[in-house]
Coordinates of C-alpha atoms and ligand atoms in Angstrom, one line a residue:
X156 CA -159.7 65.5 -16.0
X157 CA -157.0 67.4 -18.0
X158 CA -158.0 70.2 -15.7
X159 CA -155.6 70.8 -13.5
X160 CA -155.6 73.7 -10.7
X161 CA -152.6 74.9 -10.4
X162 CA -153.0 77.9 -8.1
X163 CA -151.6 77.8 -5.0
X164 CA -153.8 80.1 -2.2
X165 CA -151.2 79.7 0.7
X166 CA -152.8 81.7 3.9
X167 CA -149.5 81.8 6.3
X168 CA -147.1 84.4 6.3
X169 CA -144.0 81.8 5.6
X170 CA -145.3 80.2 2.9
X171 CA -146.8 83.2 1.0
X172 CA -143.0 84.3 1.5
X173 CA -141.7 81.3 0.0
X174 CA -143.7 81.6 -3.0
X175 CA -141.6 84.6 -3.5
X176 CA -138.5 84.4 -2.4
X177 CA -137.1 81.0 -1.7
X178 CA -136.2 80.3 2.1
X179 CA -132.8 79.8 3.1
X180 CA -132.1 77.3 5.7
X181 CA -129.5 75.9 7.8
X182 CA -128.7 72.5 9.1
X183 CA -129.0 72.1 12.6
X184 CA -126.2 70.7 14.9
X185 CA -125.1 70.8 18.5
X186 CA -128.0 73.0 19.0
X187 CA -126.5 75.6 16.3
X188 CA -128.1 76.4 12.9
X189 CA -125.3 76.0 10.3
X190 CA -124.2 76.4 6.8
X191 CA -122.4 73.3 6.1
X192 CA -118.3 72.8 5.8
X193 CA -117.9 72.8 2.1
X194 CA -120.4 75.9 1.9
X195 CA -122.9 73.5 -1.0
X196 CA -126.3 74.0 -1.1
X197 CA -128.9 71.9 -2.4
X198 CA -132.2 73.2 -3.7
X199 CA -135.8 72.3 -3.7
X200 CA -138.5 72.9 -5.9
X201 CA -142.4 73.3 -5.4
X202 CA -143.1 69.6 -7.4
X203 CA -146.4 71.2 -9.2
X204 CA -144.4 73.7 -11.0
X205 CA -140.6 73.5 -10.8
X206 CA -140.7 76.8 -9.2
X207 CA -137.8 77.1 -6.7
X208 CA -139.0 77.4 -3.1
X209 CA -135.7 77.0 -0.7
X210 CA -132.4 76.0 -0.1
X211 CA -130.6 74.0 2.4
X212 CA -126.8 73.3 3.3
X213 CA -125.3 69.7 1.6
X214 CA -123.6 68.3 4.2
X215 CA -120.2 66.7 3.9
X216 CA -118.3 64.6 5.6
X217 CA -116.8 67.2 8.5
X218 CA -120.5 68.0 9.2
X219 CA -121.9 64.4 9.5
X220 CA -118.8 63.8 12.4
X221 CA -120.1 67.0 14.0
X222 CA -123.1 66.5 14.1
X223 CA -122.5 62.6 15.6
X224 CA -119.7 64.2 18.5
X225 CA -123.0 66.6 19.5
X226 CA -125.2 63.5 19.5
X227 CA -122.7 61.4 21.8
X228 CA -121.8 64.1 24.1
X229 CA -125.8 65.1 24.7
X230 CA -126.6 61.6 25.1
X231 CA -125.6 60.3 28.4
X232 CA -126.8 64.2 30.0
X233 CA -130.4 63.4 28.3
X234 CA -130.5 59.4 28.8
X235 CA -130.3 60.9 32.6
X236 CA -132.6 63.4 32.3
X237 CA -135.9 61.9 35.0
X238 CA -138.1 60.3 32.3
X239 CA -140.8 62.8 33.4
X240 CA -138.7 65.9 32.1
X241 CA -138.1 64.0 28.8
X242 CA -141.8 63.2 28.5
X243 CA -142.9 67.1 29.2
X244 CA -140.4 68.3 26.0
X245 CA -141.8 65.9 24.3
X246 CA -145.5 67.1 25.4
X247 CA -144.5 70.7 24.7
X248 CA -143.3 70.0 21.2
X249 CA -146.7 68.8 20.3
X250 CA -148.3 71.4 21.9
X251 CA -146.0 73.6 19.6
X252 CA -147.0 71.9 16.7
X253 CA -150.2 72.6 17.4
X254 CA -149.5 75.9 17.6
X255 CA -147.8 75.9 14.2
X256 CA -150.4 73.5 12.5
X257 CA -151.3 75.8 9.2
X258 CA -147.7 76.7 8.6
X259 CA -146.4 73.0 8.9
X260 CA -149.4 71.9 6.9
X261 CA -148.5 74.1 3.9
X262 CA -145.0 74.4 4.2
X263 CA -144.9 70.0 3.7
X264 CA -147.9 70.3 0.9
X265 CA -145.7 73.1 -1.3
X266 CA -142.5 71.4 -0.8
X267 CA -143.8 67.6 -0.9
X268 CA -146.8 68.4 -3.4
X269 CA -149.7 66.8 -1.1
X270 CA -152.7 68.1 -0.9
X271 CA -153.0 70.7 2.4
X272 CA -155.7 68.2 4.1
X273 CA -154.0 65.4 4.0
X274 CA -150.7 67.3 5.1
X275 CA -153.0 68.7 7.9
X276 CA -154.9 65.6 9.0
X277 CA -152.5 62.6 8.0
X278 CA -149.1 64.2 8.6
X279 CA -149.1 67.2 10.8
X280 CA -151.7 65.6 13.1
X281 CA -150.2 62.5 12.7
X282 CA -147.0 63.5 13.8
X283 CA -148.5 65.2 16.9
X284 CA -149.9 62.2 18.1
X285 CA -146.7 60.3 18.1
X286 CA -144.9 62.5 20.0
X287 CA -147.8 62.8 22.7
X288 CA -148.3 59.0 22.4
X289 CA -144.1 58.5 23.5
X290 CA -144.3 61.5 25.8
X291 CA -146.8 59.0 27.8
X292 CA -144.2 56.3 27.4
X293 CA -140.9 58.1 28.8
X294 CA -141.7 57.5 31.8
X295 CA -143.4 53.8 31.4
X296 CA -140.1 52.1 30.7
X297 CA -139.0 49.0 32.9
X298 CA -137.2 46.2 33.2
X299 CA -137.7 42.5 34.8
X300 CA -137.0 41.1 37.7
X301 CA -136.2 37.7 36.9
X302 CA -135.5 34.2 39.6
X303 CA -133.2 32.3 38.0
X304 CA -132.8 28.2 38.5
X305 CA -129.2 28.6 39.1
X306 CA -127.8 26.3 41.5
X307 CA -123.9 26.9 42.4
X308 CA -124.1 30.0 44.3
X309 CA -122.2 29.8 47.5
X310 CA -124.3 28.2 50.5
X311 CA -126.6 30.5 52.1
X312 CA -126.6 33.1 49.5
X313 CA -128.9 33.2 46.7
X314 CA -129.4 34.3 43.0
X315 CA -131.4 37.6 42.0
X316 CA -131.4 38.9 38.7
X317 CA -133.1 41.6 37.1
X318 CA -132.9 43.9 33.8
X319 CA -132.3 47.2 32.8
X320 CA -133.9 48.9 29.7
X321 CA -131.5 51.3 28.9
X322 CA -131.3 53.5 25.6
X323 CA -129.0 52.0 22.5
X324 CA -127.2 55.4 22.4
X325 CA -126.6 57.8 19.6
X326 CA -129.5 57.3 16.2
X327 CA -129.6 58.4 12.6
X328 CA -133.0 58.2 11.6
X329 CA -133.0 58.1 7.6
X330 CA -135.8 59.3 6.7
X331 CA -138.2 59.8 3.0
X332 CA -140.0 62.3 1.3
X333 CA -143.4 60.6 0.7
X334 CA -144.6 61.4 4.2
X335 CA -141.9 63.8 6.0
X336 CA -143.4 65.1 9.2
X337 CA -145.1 61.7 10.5
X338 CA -142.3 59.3 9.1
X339 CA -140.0 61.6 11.2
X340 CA -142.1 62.0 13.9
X341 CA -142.3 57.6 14.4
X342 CA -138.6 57.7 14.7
X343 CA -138.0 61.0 17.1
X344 CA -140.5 60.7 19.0
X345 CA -139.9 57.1 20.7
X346 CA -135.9 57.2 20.5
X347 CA -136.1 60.4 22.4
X348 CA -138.7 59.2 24.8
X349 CA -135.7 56.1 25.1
X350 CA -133.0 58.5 26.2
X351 CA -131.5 58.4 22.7
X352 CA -129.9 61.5 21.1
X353 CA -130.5 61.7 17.2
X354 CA -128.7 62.9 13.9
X355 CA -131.7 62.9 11.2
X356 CA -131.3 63.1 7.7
X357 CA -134.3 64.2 6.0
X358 CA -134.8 63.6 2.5
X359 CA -133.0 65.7 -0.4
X360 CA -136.7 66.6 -2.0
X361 CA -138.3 67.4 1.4
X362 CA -136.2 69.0 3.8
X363 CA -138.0 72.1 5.1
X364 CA -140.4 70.5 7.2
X365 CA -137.8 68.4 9.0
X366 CA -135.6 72.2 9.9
X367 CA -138.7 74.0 10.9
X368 CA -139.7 71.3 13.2
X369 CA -136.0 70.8 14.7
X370 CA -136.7 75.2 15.7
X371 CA -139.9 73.8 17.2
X372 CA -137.9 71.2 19.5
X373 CA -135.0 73.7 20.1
X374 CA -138.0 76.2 21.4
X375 CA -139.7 72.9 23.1
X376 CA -136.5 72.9 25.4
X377 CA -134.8 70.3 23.9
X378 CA -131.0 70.2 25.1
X379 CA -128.4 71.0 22.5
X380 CA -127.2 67.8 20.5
X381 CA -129.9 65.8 21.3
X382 CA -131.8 66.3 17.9
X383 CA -129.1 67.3 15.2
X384 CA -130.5 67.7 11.7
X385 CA -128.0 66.8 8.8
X386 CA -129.2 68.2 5.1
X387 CA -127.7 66.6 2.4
X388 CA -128.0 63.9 -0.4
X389 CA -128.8 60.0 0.7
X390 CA -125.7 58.2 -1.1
X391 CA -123.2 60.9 0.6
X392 CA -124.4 62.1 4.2
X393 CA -127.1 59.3 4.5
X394 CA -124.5 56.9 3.7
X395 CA -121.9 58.6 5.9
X396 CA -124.2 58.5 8.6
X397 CA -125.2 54.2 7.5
X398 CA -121.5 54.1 8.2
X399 CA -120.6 55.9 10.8
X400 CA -118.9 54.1 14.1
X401 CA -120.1 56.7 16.3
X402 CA -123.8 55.8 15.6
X403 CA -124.9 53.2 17.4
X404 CA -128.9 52.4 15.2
X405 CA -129.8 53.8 12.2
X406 CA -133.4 53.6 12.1
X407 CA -134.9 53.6 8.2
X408 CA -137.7 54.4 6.1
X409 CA -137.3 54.2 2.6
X410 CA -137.1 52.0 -0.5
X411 CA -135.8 48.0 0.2
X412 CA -133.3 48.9 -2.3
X413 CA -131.5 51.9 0.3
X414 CA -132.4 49.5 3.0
X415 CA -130.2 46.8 1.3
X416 CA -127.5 49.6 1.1
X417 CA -128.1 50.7 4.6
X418 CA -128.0 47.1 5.5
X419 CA -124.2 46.7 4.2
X420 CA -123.3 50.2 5.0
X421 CA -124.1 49.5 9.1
X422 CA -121.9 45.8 9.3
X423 CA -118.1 48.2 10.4
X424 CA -119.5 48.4 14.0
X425 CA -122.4 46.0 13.7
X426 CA -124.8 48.9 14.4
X427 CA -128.7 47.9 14.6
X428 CA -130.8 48.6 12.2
X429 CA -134.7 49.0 11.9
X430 CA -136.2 48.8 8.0
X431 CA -139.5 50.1 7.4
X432 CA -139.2 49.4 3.3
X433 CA -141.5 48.7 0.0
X434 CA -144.5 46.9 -0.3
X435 CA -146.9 45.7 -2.6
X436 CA -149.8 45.6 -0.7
X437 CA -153.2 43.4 -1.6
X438 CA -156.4 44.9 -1.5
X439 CA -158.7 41.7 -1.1
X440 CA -162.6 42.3 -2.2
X441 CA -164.5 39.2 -1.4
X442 CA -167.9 38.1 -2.5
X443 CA -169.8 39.8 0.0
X444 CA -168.1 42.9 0.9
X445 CA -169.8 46.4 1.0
X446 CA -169.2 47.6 -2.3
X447 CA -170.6 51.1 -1.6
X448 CA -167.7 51.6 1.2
X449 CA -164.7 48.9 -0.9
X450 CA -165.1 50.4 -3.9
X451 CA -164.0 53.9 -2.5
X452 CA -161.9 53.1 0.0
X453 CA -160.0 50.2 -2.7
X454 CA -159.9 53.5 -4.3
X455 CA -158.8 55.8 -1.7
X456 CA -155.7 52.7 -0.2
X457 CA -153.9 53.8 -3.7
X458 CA -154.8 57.3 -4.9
X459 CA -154.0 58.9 -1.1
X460 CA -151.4 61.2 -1.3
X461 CA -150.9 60.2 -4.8
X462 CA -149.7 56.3 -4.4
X463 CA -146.8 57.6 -2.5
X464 CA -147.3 55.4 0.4
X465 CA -145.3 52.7 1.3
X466 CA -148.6 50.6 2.4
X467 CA -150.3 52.0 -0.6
X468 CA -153.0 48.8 -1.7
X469 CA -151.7 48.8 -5.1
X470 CA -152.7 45.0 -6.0
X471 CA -156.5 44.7 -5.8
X472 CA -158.2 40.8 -5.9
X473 CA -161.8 40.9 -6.7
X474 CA -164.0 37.7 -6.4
X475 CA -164.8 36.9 -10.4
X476 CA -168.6 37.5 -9.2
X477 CA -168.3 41.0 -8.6
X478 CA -165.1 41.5 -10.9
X479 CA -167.2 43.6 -13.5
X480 CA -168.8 46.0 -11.3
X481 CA -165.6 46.5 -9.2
X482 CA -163.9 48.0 -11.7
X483 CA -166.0 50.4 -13.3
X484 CA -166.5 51.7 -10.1
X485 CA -162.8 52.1 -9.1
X486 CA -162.4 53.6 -13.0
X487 CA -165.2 56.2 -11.6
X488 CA -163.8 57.1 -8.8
X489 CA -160.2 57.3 -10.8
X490 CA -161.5 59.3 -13.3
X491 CA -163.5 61.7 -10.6
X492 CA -160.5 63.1 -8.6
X493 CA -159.4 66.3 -9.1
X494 CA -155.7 67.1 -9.7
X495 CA -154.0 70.1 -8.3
X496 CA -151.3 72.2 -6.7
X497 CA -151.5 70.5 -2.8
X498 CA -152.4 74.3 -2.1
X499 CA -155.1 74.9 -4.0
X500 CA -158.7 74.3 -2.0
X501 CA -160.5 72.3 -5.1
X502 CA -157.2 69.4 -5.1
X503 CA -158.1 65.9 -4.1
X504 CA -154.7 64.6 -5.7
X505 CA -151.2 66.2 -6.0
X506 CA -148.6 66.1 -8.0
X507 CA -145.8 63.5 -7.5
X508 CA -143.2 64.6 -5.7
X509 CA -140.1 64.6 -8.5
X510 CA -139.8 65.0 -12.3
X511 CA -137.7 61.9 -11.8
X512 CA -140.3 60.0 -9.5
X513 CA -142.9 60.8 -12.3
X514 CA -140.7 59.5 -14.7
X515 CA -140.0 56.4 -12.9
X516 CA -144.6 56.0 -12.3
X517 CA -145.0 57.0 -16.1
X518 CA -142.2 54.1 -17.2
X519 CA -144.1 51.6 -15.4
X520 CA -147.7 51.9 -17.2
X521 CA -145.9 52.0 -20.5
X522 CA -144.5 48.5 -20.2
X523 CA -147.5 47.6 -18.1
X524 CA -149.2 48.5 -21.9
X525 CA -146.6 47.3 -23.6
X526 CA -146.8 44.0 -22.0
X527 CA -150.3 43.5 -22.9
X528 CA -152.2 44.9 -20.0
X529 CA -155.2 47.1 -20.4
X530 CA -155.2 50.9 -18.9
X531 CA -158.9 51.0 -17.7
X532 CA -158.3 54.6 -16.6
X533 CA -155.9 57.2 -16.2
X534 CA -152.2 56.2 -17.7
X535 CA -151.3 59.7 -18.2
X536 CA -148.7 62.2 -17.1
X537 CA -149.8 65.9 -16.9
X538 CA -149.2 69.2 -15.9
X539 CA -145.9 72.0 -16.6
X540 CA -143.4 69.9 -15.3
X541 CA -144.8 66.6 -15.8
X542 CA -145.0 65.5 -12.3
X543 CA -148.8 64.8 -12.6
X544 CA -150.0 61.2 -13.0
X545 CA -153.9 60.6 -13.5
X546 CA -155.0 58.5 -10.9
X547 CA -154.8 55.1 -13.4
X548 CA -156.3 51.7 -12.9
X549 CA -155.0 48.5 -15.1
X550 CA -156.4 45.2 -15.9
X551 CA -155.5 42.3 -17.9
X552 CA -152.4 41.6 -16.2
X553 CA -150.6 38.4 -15.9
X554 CA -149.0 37.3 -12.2
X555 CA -145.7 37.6 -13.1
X556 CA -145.5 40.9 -14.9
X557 CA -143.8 44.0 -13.1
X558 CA -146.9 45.8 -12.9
X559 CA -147.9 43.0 -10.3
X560 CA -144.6 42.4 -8.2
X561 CA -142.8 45.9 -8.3
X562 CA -143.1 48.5 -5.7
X563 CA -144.2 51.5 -8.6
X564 CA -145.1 54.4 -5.9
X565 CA -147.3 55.6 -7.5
X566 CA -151.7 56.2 -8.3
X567 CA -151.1 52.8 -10.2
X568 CA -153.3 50.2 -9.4
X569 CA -153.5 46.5 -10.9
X570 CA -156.6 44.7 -11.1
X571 CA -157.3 41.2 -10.8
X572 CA -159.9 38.5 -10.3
X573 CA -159.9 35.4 -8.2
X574 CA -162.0 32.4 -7.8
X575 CA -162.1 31.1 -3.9
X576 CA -160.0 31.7 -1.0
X577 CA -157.2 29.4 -0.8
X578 CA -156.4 30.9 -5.0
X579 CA -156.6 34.9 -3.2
X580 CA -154.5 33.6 -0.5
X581 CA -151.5 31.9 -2.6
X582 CA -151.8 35.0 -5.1
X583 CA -151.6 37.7 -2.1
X584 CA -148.6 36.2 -0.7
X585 CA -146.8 35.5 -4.0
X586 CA -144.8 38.7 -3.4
X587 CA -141.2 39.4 -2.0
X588 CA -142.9 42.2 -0.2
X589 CA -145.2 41.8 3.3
X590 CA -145.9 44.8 4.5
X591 CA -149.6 45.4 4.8
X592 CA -153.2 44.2 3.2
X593 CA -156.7 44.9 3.5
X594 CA -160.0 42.3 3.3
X595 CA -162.7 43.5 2.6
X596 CA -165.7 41.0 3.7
X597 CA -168.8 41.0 5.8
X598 CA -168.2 37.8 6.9
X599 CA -166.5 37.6 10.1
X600 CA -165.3 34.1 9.6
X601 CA -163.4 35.6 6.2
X602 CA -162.1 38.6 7.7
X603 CA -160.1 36.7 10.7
X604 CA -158.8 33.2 8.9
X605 CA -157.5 36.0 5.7
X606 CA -156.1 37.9 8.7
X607 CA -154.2 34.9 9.8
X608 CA -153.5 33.5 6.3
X609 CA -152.1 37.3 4.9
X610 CA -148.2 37.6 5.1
X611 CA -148.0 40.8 6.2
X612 CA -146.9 43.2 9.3
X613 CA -150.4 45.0 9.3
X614 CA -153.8 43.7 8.1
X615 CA -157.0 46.3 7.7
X616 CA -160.7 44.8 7.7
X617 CA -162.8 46.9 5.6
X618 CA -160.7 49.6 5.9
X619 CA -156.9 50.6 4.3
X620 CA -154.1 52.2 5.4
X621 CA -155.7 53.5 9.1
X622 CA -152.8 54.6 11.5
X623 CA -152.6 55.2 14.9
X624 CA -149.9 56.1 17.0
X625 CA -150.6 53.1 19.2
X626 CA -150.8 50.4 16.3
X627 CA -147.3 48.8 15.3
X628 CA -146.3 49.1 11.7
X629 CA -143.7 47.4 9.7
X630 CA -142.9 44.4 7.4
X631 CA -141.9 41.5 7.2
X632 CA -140.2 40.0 4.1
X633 CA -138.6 42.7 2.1
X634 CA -140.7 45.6 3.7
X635 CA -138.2 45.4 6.6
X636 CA -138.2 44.5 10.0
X637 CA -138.2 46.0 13.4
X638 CA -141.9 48.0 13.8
X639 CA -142.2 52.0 14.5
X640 CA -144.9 53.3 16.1
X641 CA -146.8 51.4 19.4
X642 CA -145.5 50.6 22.8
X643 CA -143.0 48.0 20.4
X644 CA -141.3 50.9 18.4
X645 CA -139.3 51.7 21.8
X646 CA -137.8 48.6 21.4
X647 CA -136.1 49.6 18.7
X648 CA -133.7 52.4 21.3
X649 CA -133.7 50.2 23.8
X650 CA -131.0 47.2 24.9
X651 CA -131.8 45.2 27.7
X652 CA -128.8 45.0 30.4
X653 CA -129.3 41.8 32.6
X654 CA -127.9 41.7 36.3
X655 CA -127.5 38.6 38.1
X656 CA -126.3 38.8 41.6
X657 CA -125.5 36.7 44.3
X658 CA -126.9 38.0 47.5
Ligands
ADP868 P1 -136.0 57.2 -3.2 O1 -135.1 56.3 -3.9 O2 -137.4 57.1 -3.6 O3 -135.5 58.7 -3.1 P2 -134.8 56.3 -0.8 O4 -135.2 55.1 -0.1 O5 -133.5 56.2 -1.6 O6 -136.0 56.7 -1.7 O7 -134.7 57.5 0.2 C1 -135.0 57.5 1.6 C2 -134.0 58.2 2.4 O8 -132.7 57.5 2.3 C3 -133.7 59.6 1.9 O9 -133.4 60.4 3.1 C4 -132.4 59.4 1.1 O10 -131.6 60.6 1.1 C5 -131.7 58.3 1.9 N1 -130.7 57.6 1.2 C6 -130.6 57.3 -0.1 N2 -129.6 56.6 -0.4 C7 -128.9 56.3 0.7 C8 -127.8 55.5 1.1 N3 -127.1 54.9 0.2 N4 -127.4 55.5 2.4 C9 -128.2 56.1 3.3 N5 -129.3 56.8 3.1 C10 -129.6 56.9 1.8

């Protein structure tokens, strides 16, 4: 297990590059690629070694307003743009993705740290999808036409009325570095198919992805200043952005704590807001469930990309009767994964994606220990830099201790037993967080009142953390609201203008 692999065996040309010679990139706005104002740079760092591997412009404030003028002057050109042009950009930039899928694949697992499959098959593939799913939906928007009971028009005339869908304007999608490519991807994809124009602001750690895809839509035939990338740090150009009065949404994925901020930030012009925030999310083992396919897959809902999902199943309730067995089968598959560099073949689990987010997983097992609870496996923190955690599973915990009710990001996972239903139920929902669960049952019966019963914006059955780019996702509670991804995600870049006419 101490084993760690920490070769990267990068095959493209750009990322062999990197490994030499950091990249330098530019922001891009209005269609330009552009130092920014203040001439700052930030840097990043492959997260397995500390190595540097690019730098990227710090916007300031003269950039944000730039890049928010481009966005409002492309706008209206693009909102009038016949949905069936929009949707073929949108087409082509998947297709171009495509094109591009072993470069984007390891250019997000050296600069994010996941391992190169799930950066191919979760991300890079994920993010295809959504932009082929919304390409589909450009040209599927529509209002109502609506017969009202209104009585007073003048005599012989009468009332029609009908809506409009028409887009909310200018974005900033606010994005985080657990999942770059698809977390952008749920946001671009849908307000572009909307007529929207966008200003996104990747995050600090995992920018590169974000500026290679933005030369991807430039090449797609995507009009100047309708997708303007602003580098930079969250509390200065994310919150300039929050804040700004020329954006009209700011769309969010992120922790609830930025939320909160973003939240306060957005109240000068009353912008709307969509959260997709924290969770804590309950994996629920009944009595009867498959162990063979729960055991992994409880397994697999927290040690995927490391624990650094926001849905991550990092609360597992296993029926006293099978309690025993449960866990030394999630503390063999903890113990079995291999750790590694996201680029080296033989790496099931990467390294976290910050010296400071390890610090922050690492400071949560200790008072976990400290606090009495038991580390079955794992507990760790590895590797040259430290940003390894072993894949660790903890027991003996009590329901009000912060291993239980805080969001820890994470390959953390708290395990605990339960007696009947209505006890999983209360103990599931005890949480300020509702973003997503999983029950794992062969009863039908179980699996659709739990379903019902869960407070939560997704459920899985037998099954954790399964995307699609036609499934909604979001929370409720603290997890946010609003949902991305699905035919509802456009309802986020879309207002509804109602006409009433006398005729
Ligand atoms: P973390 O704390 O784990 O880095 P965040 O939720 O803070 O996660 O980050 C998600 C995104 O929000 C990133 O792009 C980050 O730069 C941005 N961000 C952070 N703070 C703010 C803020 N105050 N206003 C707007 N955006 C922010």
């Amino acid at each position: 297990m101490k084993n760690i692999h920490l070769t990267p065996e990068p095959r493209t040309d750009l990322v062999q590059a990197m490994l030499k010679k950091p990249l330098e990139a530019k922001m891009f706005i209005g269609g330009e690629w552009c130092e920014a104002a203040g001439g700052q740079w930030l840097t990043t760092v492959d997260p397995a070694t500390g190595q540097e591997i690019g730098r990227f412009p710090e916007a300031a404030s003269e950039d944000v307003d730039r890049a928010v003028v481009a966005a409002a002057e492309a706008q209206p050109r693009w909102a009038e743009t016949p949905p069936a042009e929009r949707a073929r950009i949108l087409w082509r930039i998947a297709e171009l993705m495509e094109a591009h899928i072993d470069e984007l694949s390891e250019l997000e697992s050296l600069d994010q740290g996941k391992p190169l499959y799930v950066a191919r098959w979760a991300e890079v593939l994920g993010a295809i999808a959504q932009f082929r799913f919304f390409a589909g939906q450009a040209t599927a928007i529509e209002g109502k036409t609506i017969r009202p009971s209104i009585t007073y028009q003048p005599e012989g005339k009468r009332v029609e009325a009908w809506t409009y869908r028409e887009p909310v304007g200018v974005v900033a999608a606010i994005v985080p570095w657990n999942s770059p490519l698809v977390l952008t991807a749920m946001k671009l994809a849908p307000a572009l198919a909307a007529g929207c124009a966008v200003c996104l602001k990747p995050a600090e750690d995992t920018s590169l992805s974000a500026l290679r895809l933005a030369q991807l839509m430039q090449e797609a035939g995507l009009p100047d200043g309708v997708l303007n990338v602003v580098t930079g740090l969250g509390p200065k150009a994310g919150a300039l952005l929050a804040a700004h009065h020329g954006i009209d949404k700011v769309a969010f994925t992120g922790s609830t704590e930025t939320g909160r901020a973003i939240v306060e930030s957005s109240k000068g012009n009353l912008k709307r807001v969509s959260l997709e925030l924290g969770g804590k999310s309950p994996v629920i083992l009944l009595e009867d469930a498959d162990l063979t396919l729960a055991i992994k897959g409880a397994a697999n809902a927290i040690f995927f990309n490391a624990g650094q999902v926001c849905v991550a199943g990092s609360r597992a309730y296993v029926h006293r009767s099978i309690y025993d067995r449960v866990l030394e089968g999630l503390a063999t598959e903890a113990n079995s994964l291999t750790l590694g560099h996201g680029l080296n073949p033989v790496t099931q689990m990467g390294p976290l994606v910050s010296v400071k987010q390890a610090e922050r997983v690492s400071g949560f097992i200790e008072r976990a220990r400290q606090g009495g609870a038991t580390v079955v496996a794992g507990g760790e923190r590895l590797g040259p830099i430290g940003t390894f955690i072993q894949p660790t599973i903890i027991a003996d915990v009590k329901p009000d201790m912060e291993i239980v009710r805080e969001e820890v990001f994470g390959p953390v996972l708290v395990v605990q037993r339960f007696e009947d239903l209505d006890e999983v139920v209360a103990a599931a929902n005890d949480s300020k967080y509702g973003l997503a669960a999983s029950v794992w049952t062969e009863s039908l019966s179980a699996a659709h009142r739990l379903s019902r019963r869960i407070k939560a914006g997704t459920i899985w059955i037998n099954t954790h953390s399964m995307y699609d780019a036609s499934l909604p996702i979001g929370g409720i509670k603290q997890s946010g609201y609003g949902r991305d991804s699905g035919i509802e995600a456009l309802d986020n870049y879309l207002e509804t203008k109602t006409v009433c006419a006398v005729l």
